[in-house]
Short mmCIF file of C-alpha atoms and ligand atoms in Angstrom, two decimals:
data_model
loop_
_atom_site.label_atom_id
_atom_site.label_comp_id
_atom_site.label_asym_id
_atom_site.label_seq_id
_atom_site.Cartn_x
_atom_site.Cartn_y
_atom_site.Cartn_z
CA MET A 1 40.82 176.41 -2.98
CA GLN A 2 43.38 176.06 -5.71
CA ILE A 3 44.40 178.81 -8.15
CA THR A 4 46.27 177.94 -11.35
CA PRO A 5 47.68 180.65 -13.63
CA LEU A 6 47.34 179.77 -17.32
CA PRO A 7 49.57 181.79 -19.66
CA CYS A 8 47.49 183.09 -22.60
CA LEU A 9 48.26 185.18 -25.70
CA ILE A 10 51.68 186.83 -25.28
CA ASP A 11 51.79 187.83 -21.64
CA ASN A 12 48.26 187.44 -20.23
CA TYR A 13 47.17 185.20 -17.40
CA ALA A 14 43.82 183.49 -17.06
CA TYR A 15 43.31 181.97 -13.60
CA ILE A 16 41.52 178.73 -12.87
CA ILE A 17 39.81 178.77 -9.47
CA ASN A 18 39.10 175.27 -8.23
CA ASP A 19 37.11 174.90 -5.03
CA ASN A 20 37.34 171.20 -4.24
CA ASN A 21 34.87 171.30 -1.35
CA SER A 22 31.95 172.76 -3.24
CA LYS A 23 33.11 171.37 -6.62
CA THR A 24 32.96 174.82 -8.14
CA ILE A 25 35.27 175.84 -10.98
CA GLY A 26 35.79 179.32 -12.32
CA VAL A 27 38.13 181.11 -14.68
CA VAL A 28 39.19 184.73 -14.36
CA ASP A 29 39.80 186.76 -17.54
CA PRO A 30 40.05 184.08 -20.24
CA SER A 31 41.60 186.00 -23.12
CA GLU A 32 41.37 182.86 -25.21
CA ALA A 33 39.47 179.61 -24.71
CA GLY A 34 42.16 177.15 -25.88
CA PRO A 35 44.46 177.01 -22.82
CA VAL A 36 41.42 176.91 -20.52
CA ILE A 37 39.81 174.01 -22.38
CA SER A 38 43.09 172.05 -22.44
CA PHE A 39 43.54 172.50 -18.71
CA LEU A 40 39.96 171.50 -17.88
CA LYS A 41 40.13 168.44 -20.13
CA LYS A 42 43.44 167.30 -18.70
CA ASN A 43 42.08 167.55 -15.17
CA ASN A 44 38.65 166.21 -16.03
CA LEU A 45 36.86 169.36 -14.86
CA LYS A 46 33.85 171.35 -16.01
CA LEU A 47 33.49 175.12 -15.83
CA ASN A 48 30.81 176.90 -13.77
CA TYR A 49 31.80 180.54 -13.92
CA ILE A 50 33.70 183.05 -16.05
CA LEU A 51 34.78 186.12 -14.06
CA ASN A 52 35.77 189.25 -15.98
CA THR A 53 37.68 192.14 -14.37
CA HIS A 54 37.04 194.42 -17.37
CA HIS A 55 35.87 194.42 -20.97
CA HIS A 56 39.18 194.52 -22.88
CA PHE A 57 39.63 191.91 -25.58
CA ASP A 58 42.60 190.30 -23.85
CA HIS A 59 40.39 189.53 -20.82
CA ILE A 60 37.09 188.43 -22.39
CA GLY A 61 38.21 186.89 -25.70
CA GLY A 62 37.39 183.34 -24.57
CA ASN A 63 33.97 184.11 -23.03
CA ALA A 64 31.73 183.07 -25.91
CA GLU A 65 33.41 179.74 -26.66
CA LEU A 66 33.70 178.73 -23.00
CA LYS A 67 30.12 179.73 -22.26
CA LYS A 68 28.85 177.69 -25.18
CA LEU A 69 30.93 174.62 -24.38
CA TYR A 70 30.28 174.45 -20.61
CA LYS A 71 27.13 176.56 -20.15
CA ALA A 72 29.22 178.60 -17.72
CA LYS A 73 27.80 181.80 -16.28
CA VAL A 74 29.60 185.07 -17.03
CA ILE A 75 30.12 187.46 -14.10
CA GLY A 76 31.03 191.14 -14.50
CA PHE A 77 30.43 194.73 -13.49
CA HIS A 78 26.88 196.05 -13.71
CA GLY A 79 28.04 199.24 -15.43
CA ASP A 80 29.76 197.22 -18.17
CA LYS A 81 26.89 194.87 -18.99
CA HIS A 82 26.70 196.35 -22.50
CA ARG A 83 30.28 195.42 -23.32
CA ILE A 84 31.06 192.16 -21.52
CA PRO A 85 30.12 189.39 -23.95
CA GLY A 86 27.58 186.90 -22.63
CA ILE A 87 27.22 188.52 -19.21
CA ASP A 88 24.70 186.68 -16.95
CA ILE A 89 25.33 187.99 -13.45
CA THR A 90 25.97 191.73 -12.99
CA LEU A 91 27.53 193.02 -9.79
CA LYS A 92 27.93 196.48 -8.27
CA ASP A 93 30.60 198.11 -6.12
CA ASN A 94 30.87 196.49 -2.67
CA GLU A 95 28.34 193.83 -3.62
CA LYS A 96 29.00 190.29 -2.41
CA TRP A 97 28.58 187.19 -4.50
CA ASN A 98 28.96 183.49 -3.60
CA PHE A 99 31.44 181.32 -5.42
CA GLY A 100 30.69 177.86 -4.01
CA ASN A 101 31.12 178.39 -0.27
CA SER A 102 33.32 181.46 -0.68
CA ILE A 103 32.26 185.06 -0.37
CA VAL A 104 33.55 187.34 -3.12
CA LYS A 105 33.46 191.07 -2.60
CA ILE A 106 33.41 193.33 -5.65
CA LEU A 107 35.58 196.44 -5.58
CA HIS A 108 34.93 198.96 -8.32
CA ILE A 109 38.39 200.22 -9.29
CA PRO A 110 38.10 202.56 -12.30
CA GLY A 111 41.06 204.18 -14.06
CA HIS A 112 42.34 201.66 -16.62
CA THR A 113 38.71 201.40 -17.78
CA LEU A 114 35.65 202.98 -16.17
CA GLY A 115 34.06 199.64 -15.35
CA HIS A 116 37.09 197.81 -13.98
CA ILE A 117 36.50 195.64 -10.90
CA CYS A 118 38.54 193.53 -8.49
CA PHE A 119 37.25 190.19 -7.22
CA PHE A 120 38.25 189.81 -3.57
CA PHE A 121 37.78 186.39 -1.95
CA GLU A 122 37.36 187.54 1.63
CA LYS A 123 38.16 184.49 3.73
CA GLU A 124 40.84 183.16 1.39
CA LYS A 125 42.36 186.65 0.93
CA LEU A 126 42.78 186.42 -2.82
CA ALA A 127 42.45 189.50 -5.05
CA PHE A 128 42.12 189.36 -8.84
CA THR A 129 43.24 192.84 -9.86
CA GLY A 130 43.15 192.59 -13.68
CA ASP A 131 44.95 195.53 -15.30
CA THR A 132 44.69 197.88 -12.31
CA LEU A 133 47.40 196.64 -9.97
CA PHE A 134 50.27 194.63 -11.48
CA SER A 135 53.19 193.20 -9.62
CA LEU A 136 55.47 196.26 -9.26
CA GLY A 137 53.28 198.29 -11.59
CA CYS A 138 49.83 199.60 -12.35
CA GLY A 139 47.71 199.69 -15.49
CA ARG A 140 47.74 202.41 -18.10
CA ILE A 141 45.02 204.98 -17.66
CA PHE A 142 42.77 204.65 -20.71
CA GLU A 143 39.22 205.67 -19.76
CA GLY A 144 39.54 207.18 -16.32
CA ASP A 145 41.90 209.79 -14.92
CA HIS A 146 44.87 209.75 -12.58
CA LYS A 147 42.76 210.69 -9.58
CA GLN A 148 40.42 207.74 -10.10
CA MET A 149 43.35 205.37 -10.56
CA LEU A 150 45.00 206.52 -7.34
CA ILE A 151 41.75 206.08 -5.40
CA SER A 152 41.38 202.61 -6.91
CA LEU A 153 44.92 201.63 -5.94
CA ASN A 154 44.28 202.94 -2.43
CA LYS A 155 41.23 200.67 -2.19
CA ILE A 156 43.45 197.68 -2.97
CA LYS A 157 46.07 198.99 -0.53
CA SER A 158 43.51 198.80 2.27
CA LEU A 159 42.98 195.03 1.86
CA PRO A 160 44.66 192.75 4.43
CA LYS A 161 48.44 192.78 3.99
CA ASP A 162 48.61 189.03 3.48
CA THR A 163 46.25 189.17 0.48
CA LYS A 164 47.58 187.34 -2.56
CA ILE A 165 47.51 189.50 -5.70
CA TYR A 166 46.67 187.83 -9.02
CA CYS A 167 47.09 190.32 -11.86
CA GLY A 168 46.26 190.21 -15.55
CA HIS A 169 49.70 190.26 -17.16
CA GLU A 170 53.26 189.06 -16.70
CA TYR A 171 54.83 192.52 -16.80
CA THR A 172 56.79 192.12 -13.60
CA TYR A 173 60.36 192.13 -14.92
CA LYS A 174 59.94 195.33 -16.93
CA ASN A 175 58.03 196.90 -14.04
CA ALA A 176 60.88 196.01 -11.68
CA GLU A 177 63.38 197.73 -13.97
CA PHE A 178 61.25 200.88 -13.86
CA CYS A 179 60.91 200.77 -10.06
CA MET A 180 64.71 200.31 -9.77
CA LYS A 181 65.30 203.39 -11.91
CA HIS A 182 63.40 205.68 -9.51
CA ASP A 183 63.63 203.86 -6.17
CA ASP A 184 67.06 202.23 -6.30
CA LYS A 185 67.86 202.62 -2.58
CA ASN A 186 64.85 200.50 -1.64
CA LEU A 187 66.28 197.30 -0.12
CA ASP A 188 62.96 195.45 -0.29
CA LEU A 189 62.76 196.21 -3.99
CA ILE A 190 66.32 195.04 -4.61
CA LYS A 191 65.53 191.74 -2.87
CA GLN A 192 62.27 191.39 -4.79
CA PHE A 193 64.04 192.03 -8.11
CA GLU A 194 66.51 189.21 -7.44
CA LYS A 195 63.61 186.84 -6.83
CA ILE A 196 61.91 187.95 -10.04
CA LYS A 197 65.06 187.51 -12.11
CA LYS A 198 65.38 183.90 -10.96
CA LEU A 199 61.72 183.10 -11.65
CA ARG A 200 61.79 184.60 -15.14
CA LEU A 201 65.07 182.88 -15.98
CA ASP A 202 63.23 179.59 -15.39
CA ASN A 203 60.21 180.94 -17.27
CA LEU A 204 58.06 180.71 -14.12
CA PRO A 205 55.19 183.10 -13.31
CA THR A 206 55.90 185.88 -10.80
CA VAL A 207 52.27 185.71 -9.64
CA PRO A 208 50.78 185.70 -7.13
CA THR A 209 52.56 188.31 -5.08
CA MET A 210 51.73 189.34 -1.53
CA LEU A 211 50.14 192.74 -1.05
CA GLU A 212 52.68 193.33 1.71
CA ASP A 213 55.56 192.98 -0.78
CA GLU A 214 53.82 195.27 -3.25
CA LEU A 215 53.37 197.91 -0.54
CA LYS A 216 57.12 197.82 0.12
CA SER A 217 58.37 197.65 -3.47
CA ASN A 218 55.79 198.87 -6.00
CA ILE A 219 56.56 202.54 -6.67
CA PHE A 220 52.93 203.22 -7.67
CA LEU A 221 51.88 202.27 -4.14
CA ARG A 222 54.67 204.37 -2.62
CA CYS A 223 53.80 207.82 -4.00
CA ASP A 224 52.97 208.92 -0.44
CA LYS A 225 56.48 208.10 0.80
CA ASN A 226 59.02 210.84 1.40
CA GLU A 227 61.95 208.90 -0.03
CA VAL A 228 60.10 208.51 -3.35
CA LYS A 229 59.08 212.18 -3.41
CA ILE A 230 62.63 213.36 -2.68
CA LYS A 231 64.09 211.14 -5.41
CA LEU A 232 61.67 212.76 -7.90
CA ASN A 233 62.41 216.30 -6.67
CA MET A 234 58.81 216.57 -5.45
CA LYS A 235 59.46 216.81 -1.72
CA ASN A 236 56.36 218.60 -0.48
CA GLU A 237 54.01 217.73 -3.33
CA GLU A 238 50.66 216.01 -2.91
CA ASP A 239 50.55 212.23 -3.37
CA PHE A 240 48.27 212.68 -6.37
CA LYS A 241 50.83 214.85 -8.20
CA VAL A 242 53.61 212.39 -7.45
CA PHE A 243 51.49 209.50 -8.69
CA THR A 244 50.70 211.39 -11.91
CA LYS A 245 54.41 212.04 -12.46
CA VAL A 246 55.31 208.38 -11.88
CA ARG A 247 52.55 207.17 -14.23
CA ASP A 248 53.73 209.62 -16.94
CA LEU A 249 57.34 208.49 -16.52
CA LYS A 250 56.25 204.87 -16.88
CA ASP A 251 54.22 205.65 -20.02
CA ALA A 252 57.45 206.94 -21.58
CA PHE A 253 59.69 204.16 -20.19
ZN1 ZN B 1 43.05 196.01 -20.07
FE1 FE B 2 45.07 193.51 -20.39
#
């Protein structure tokens, strides 16, 4: 199974999923059709599925054109069927769906939007996290609340540590700067930041990242850690309060 990130709009990624064995092709979150069509043409491929993590314009903008051109089926969250354009297959929390020979588990992860989902390819250990978990960051909380977002991030945290994380935007550099501001003694983070600087200098994507690296370096996944709490003067506070504080600080960053 081959995953190709396609830069779209300003800083979005659409992901081509190519399963050579079953000859199944999908795209995750096509914000625009153009880059997807160019890639498919160049590689002489057709499109079977469009997978949407949530309904925002910069994740579904290419649905209609791609569906029309390839007769691809649109997959999304059951609860968002009224606002995902062209939806054909609706899935619920914890439901499993077959992509070729692969089993995809749906995780409902509200917070950024109420109907946000993660597509988890179980055997391949690939997670498409949309705008919920970013590399070294997390999404803004638009429709849900902080509690929901923290529960959603904890769901992703419980996936196998060697899961590859494919997120919706290239925000990693800015996220790293924020993490460094509040977690600057974290040696894993310092190492990670060096890697990111090099990649971005060459204009290369920072995705995918390993969940294991996110657990060590992403401050939003470290709100239960004493060193983070102490740095924020919140030593004995609940994780939820620390997470809320970190999210608020990032909103103002
Ligand atoms: Zn979004
Ligand atoms: Fe987005």
